[in-house]
Amino acid sequence: MKANDKFSELQEKVTNEIVALLESGTVAWHKPWTSYGMPQNAFTQRNYDGFNAFYLNLITISKNYSAPYFMTFKQASEKGGNVRKGEKGYQVVFWKIQRIVKGTTTDTTTGEETDNFYKKFTPFVWTVFNIDQIENINIELTAPERADNQILDNCQVIIEDMPNRPKLQIGGNEAFYRPSTDTVQMPQIADFESSAAYYGTVFHEFVHSTGHKSRLNRFAENESPAFFGSPEYSKEELMAELGAAFLCAHTGLINNTIQGSAAYIKGWLKALKNDKSLIFTAANKASKAANYIIGLTPDQQEPTEAEPSKEPIRAEV
């Protein structure tokens, strides 16, 4: 099976799983992250990113694994271990990037030629196994111990230290992000049922703010605000929810009060059924947004993209 076909098959499979959960009233991204934080490759000790992080956390919780630590069959062998007989692995996606050169441009003044190229992204589906599925290998599990006040302090630090952060206004009875003024509006913390609910909501709105042109430039120029129930609104809300979940995992915050009303679920169901790639694109955008907010550098994550080809590939013209 070709790489793109495997990727399409995985998109279909995972989307069907998420849809089934939503139809049963379970919002997959509301499942709490483990005390170990983000899923990690136990061989490289780097965090998974984007869709891979979201999906492997869901697997860890649903299968009741000890920790969200995974590795490939080959990596387990290199550590002297082996996958237990009969165990079934889980698929993650990595991208190979190639520079495809198509013609050259010649500078009329210097005569110097410059390649015209575009990037080709090819998805590769790899299988990983949780460490509970592997034997004859010793992996030390050390979950960071964080008191409630320390977790809340971490949340406040993230809000205060966000690079190029939007204006934060406190007051009123609504929480929202307004792109036209680049402002996050939040009620007083005392108006929330808990401090966790307050910070979870701030995270949600700050993730929205990363779409601003001065940050990740996710919003189309002169785009009209999406109305509640529209596909665009559902997609942006899904992305913001996943981004808030990533930030909760990073800080250790347990927040089960993120939007989950019947109306939201109905919108997500419709959007997911109409677009099998949505959960992948939303998770990857959410991860980029969360990483922007906390200033996480790419070398701190398990790469979602393979190393680009050293030599450009010449395309036929």
XYZ file of C-alpha atoms in Angstrom:
317
model
C 0.000 0.000 0.000
C 1.332 3.458 -0.932
C 2.215 5.987 1.784
C -0.683 8.319 0.937
C -3.134 5.413 0.957
C -1.929 4.336 4.413
C -2.332 7.895 5.642
C -5.878 8.135 4.259
C -6.748 4.821 5.882
C -5.418 6.062 9.239
C -7.389 9.308 8.950
C -10.567 7.341 8.313
C -9.911 4.966 11.217
C -9.118 7.623 13.824
C -11.953 9.916 12.731
C -14.424 7.042 13.043
C -13.131 6.368 16.562
C -13.551 10.040 17.568
C -17.020 10.208 15.987
C -18.104 7.065 17.870
C -16.957 8.611 21.148
C -18.762 11.888 20.424
C -21.959 10.044 19.521
C -21.772 8.300 22.887
C -21.397 11.672 24.614
C -17.653 11.371 25.285
C -15.437 14.244 24.128
C -12.102 12.543 23.451
C -9.934 15.605 24.136
C -11.594 16.091 27.546
C -10.042 12.876 28.820
C -7.450 13.863 31.445
C -3.782 13.690 30.561
C -1.691 11.440 32.773
C 0.595 12.819 35.454
C 3.509 12.115 33.093
C 2.415 14.921 30.769
C 2.772 14.707 27.002
C 3.300 11.334 25.282
C 6.968 10.625 24.750
C 9.169 8.372 22.683
C 10.847 6.256 25.362
C 13.872 5.642 23.120
C 14.676 9.245 22.150
C 13.049 10.766 25.289
C 11.435 13.432 23.150
C 7.778 14.442 23.270
C 5.419 13.544 20.468
C 3.769 16.502 18.787
C 0.507 17.382 17.045
C -1.864 14.551 16.182
C 0.593 11.949 17.473
C 0.525 13.482 20.970
C -3.278 13.712 21.027
C -3.851 10.175 19.752
C -1.233 8.454 21.911
C -2.628 10.142 25.021
C -6.084 8.873 24.085
C -4.642 5.370 23.638
C -2.830 5.558 27.002
C -6.031 6.491 28.842
C -8.362 4.096 27.018
C -5.985 1.123 27.416
C -5.061 2.055 31.005
C -1.337 1.989 30.282
C 1.079 2.984 33.046
C 2.549 5.943 31.172
C 2.296 7.571 27.719
C 5.695 6.223 26.636
C 6.031 4.484 23.276
C 8.682 3.187 20.892
C 8.943 1.278 17.633
C 9.642 -2.464 17.363
C 13.166 -1.650 16.164
C 13.828 0.746 19.044
C 12.676 -1.868 21.556
C 15.090 -4.380 20.004
C 17.957 -1.907 20.162
C 17.323 -1.547 23.904
C 17.456 -5.322 24.303
C 13.708 -5.765 24.674
C 10.954 -7.271 22.588
C 7.276 -6.696 21.954
C 5.165 -9.319 23.721
C 3.622 -11.909 21.444
C 0.127 -10.972 20.277
C 0.426 -7.272 21.117
C -1.013 -4.819 18.606
C 0.755 -1.524 17.918
C -0.597 1.962 17.255
C 0.003 4.109 14.219
C 1.583 7.553 14.176
C 2.429 9.836 11.276
C 5.746 11.323 10.252
C 6.419 13.457 7.197
C 9.277 13.278 4.752
C 10.078 16.605 3.101
C 11.726 16.869 -0.303
C 12.776 19.970 -2.207
C 11.603 19.573 -5.785
C 13.431 21.875 -8.174
C 11.482 22.988 -11.226
C 13.524 25.273 -13.429
C 15.831 28.159 -12.587
C 15.691 31.939 -12.528
C 18.595 33.964 -13.906
C 19.478 37.357 -12.412
C 19.686 39.778 -15.354
C 22.363 41.856 -13.618
C 24.723 39.211 -12.253
C 23.792 36.266 -14.450
C 23.527 34.141 -11.306
C 21.046 31.271 -11.488
C 18.684 30.410 -8.638
C 16.688 27.202 -8.389
C 12.908 27.461 -8.287
C 11.647 24.765 -5.939
C 8.683 23.625 -3.950
C 8.427 21.268 -1.006
C 6.822 17.859 -1.360
C 5.422 16.336 1.838
C 4.987 12.565 1.960
C 3.272 10.987 4.978
C 4.736 7.842 6.493
C 2.679 5.783 8.925
C 4.773 4.086 11.598
C 3.729 1.631 14.283
C 4.665 2.197 17.912
C 4.069 0.170 21.064
C 3.465 1.296 24.616
C 6.164 0.284 27.083
C 3.582 -1.916 28.856
C 3.530 -4.022 25.679
C 7.287 -4.539 25.756
C 9.233 -6.976 27.917
C 12.881 -7.484 28.909
C 13.428 -3.763 29.069
C 13.691 -1.445 32.055
C 12.287 2.055 31.726
C 12.230 4.215 34.829
C 8.891 5.953 35.338
C 9.187 9.261 37.116
C 6.139 11.498 37.126
C 6.797 15.061 38.293
C 5.159 15.784 41.627
C 3.365 19.117 41.476
C 1.202 20.585 44.211
C -2.035 22.339 43.245
C -0.618 25.788 43.953
C 2.470 24.998 41.864
C 0.281 23.937 38.936
C -1.708 27.173 39.122
C 1.535 29.158 39.357
C 2.728 27.384 36.191
C -0.473 28.399 34.416
C -0.034 32.032 35.416
C 3.586 32.019 34.247
C 2.539 30.704 30.830
C -0.013 33.493 30.476
C 2.438 36.191 31.565
C 5.379 34.895 29.522
C 3.585 34.208 26.229
C 5.670 35.839 23.449
C 3.924 38.768 21.775
C 0.829 38.077 23.846
C -2.561 39.717 23.205
C -4.075 42.274 25.549
C -5.799 40.579 28.491
C -8.800 42.424 29.906
C -10.523 41.223 33.077
C -14.180 41.976 33.754
C -17.697 41.328 32.519
C -19.351 37.931 32.258
C -18.054 36.628 28.919
C -14.818 34.986 27.774
C -13.761 35.556 24.166
C -10.969 36.609 21.829
C -11.568 39.621 19.576
C -9.172 39.624 16.559
C -9.959 43.222 15.545
C -8.452 44.577 18.774
C -6.234 41.553 19.519
C -7.842 41.285 22.943
C -8.684 38.354 25.219
C -11.630 39.227 27.466
C -12.029 37.209 30.674
C -14.376 37.427 33.699
C -12.859 37.635 37.162
C -11.298 34.378 38.367
C -13.762 34.379 41.283
C -16.631 34.047 38.776
C -15.442 30.570 37.751
C -16.294 27.384 39.613
C -12.590 26.721 40.122
C -9.169 28.165 39.350
C -8.627 25.248 36.955
C -11.736 26.291 35.018
C -10.443 29.857 34.784
C -7.016 28.891 33.464
C -8.466 26.300 31.098
C -10.650 29.035 29.611
C -7.742 31.488 29.359
C -5.726 28.817 27.543
C -8.617 28.292 25.109
C -8.825 32.005 24.273
C -5.057 32.437 24.047
C -4.936 29.571 21.537
C -7.501 31.478 19.447
C -5.232 34.531 19.624
C -2.354 32.703 17.916
C -4.320 32.983 14.666
C -3.573 36.721 14.584
C -1.414 37.930 11.672
C 1.345 38.968 14.097
C 1.653 35.373 15.341
C 0.775 32.237 13.328
C -1.413 34.127 10.843
C -4.173 31.495 10.809
C -7.038 33.871 10.005
C -7.718 34.833 6.416
C -7.339 38.553 5.700
C -10.651 40.454 5.796
C -12.404 37.238 6.815
C -15.849 37.715 8.351
C -16.259 36.273 11.854
C -17.505 32.688 11.688
C -20.994 32.261 13.106
C -21.856 29.660 15.729
C -22.631 26.298 14.134
C -20.786 26.993 10.880
C -18.064 24.566 9.703
C -15.411 27.273 10.103
C -16.515 27.991 13.680
C -16.499 24.297 14.592
C -13.015 23.813 13.148
C -11.548 26.802 14.996
C -13.232 25.764 18.247
C -11.935 22.207 17.883
C -8.425 23.552 17.334
C -8.699 25.832 20.393
C -9.971 22.973 22.560
C -7.105 20.711 21.543
C -4.617 23.532 22.086
C -6.008 24.161 25.573
C -5.728 20.424 26.286
C -2.040 20.485 25.247
C -1.418 23.433 27.602
C -3.242 21.656 30.430
C -1.003 18.624 29.883
C 2.098 20.816 29.904
C 1.202 22.445 33.217
C -0.397 19.420 34.893
C -3.774 21.174 35.057
C -6.842 18.931 35.240
C -9.674 20.827 33.604
C -12.921 19.095 32.666
C -14.930 22.256 32.048
C -13.863 23.028 28.485
C -16.860 23.524 26.188
C -18.790 20.278 25.734
C -22.435 21.185 25.267
C -24.718 19.240 22.959
C -24.591 22.088 20.425
C -20.796 21.979 20.260
C -20.772 18.192 19.958
C -23.305 18.362 17.132
C -21.093 20.841 15.279
C -17.951 18.753 15.754
C -19.720 15.605 14.600
C -20.873 17.279 11.400
C -17.447 18.759 10.693
C -15.589 15.493 11.372
C -17.950 13.429 9.235
C -17.533 15.869 6.344
C -13.745 16.086 6.611
C -11.780 12.971 7.579
C -8.552 14.985 7.742
C -9.940 17.486 10.266
C -8.740 15.831 13.478
C -5.209 15.675 12.019
C -5.074 19.269 10.820
C -6.774 20.599 13.971
C -4.378 18.706 16.273
C -1.317 19.873 14.357
C -2.482 23.508 14.339
C -3.345 23.238 18.033
C 0.110 21.894 18.811
C 1.764 24.751 16.925
C -0.409 27.228 18.815
C 0.389 25.694 22.208
C 4.092 25.552 21.392
C 4.004 29.220 20.353
C 2.355 30.194 23.637
C 4.896 28.399 25.823
C 7.878 29.138 23.576
C 8.668 25.459 23.054
C 11.384 24.867 20.476
C 11.157 22.086 17.839
C 14.152 20.186 19.254
C 12.138 19.460 22.413
C 9.574 17.370 20.525
C 9.640 14.066 18.733
C 9.754 15.346 15.132
C 6.555 15.094 13.124
C 8.565 15.704 9.961
C 11.487 13.658 8.760
C 14.697 15.435 7.877
C 14.471 17.182 4.499
C 16.325 15.567 1.643
C 19.915 16.860 1.550
C 19.919 17.054 -2.224
C 17.055 18.618 -4.184
C 15.220 16.359 -6.594
C 15.013 17.703 -10.144
C 11.530 17.629 -11.624
C 10.909 17.070 -15.289
C 9.886 20.248 -17.070
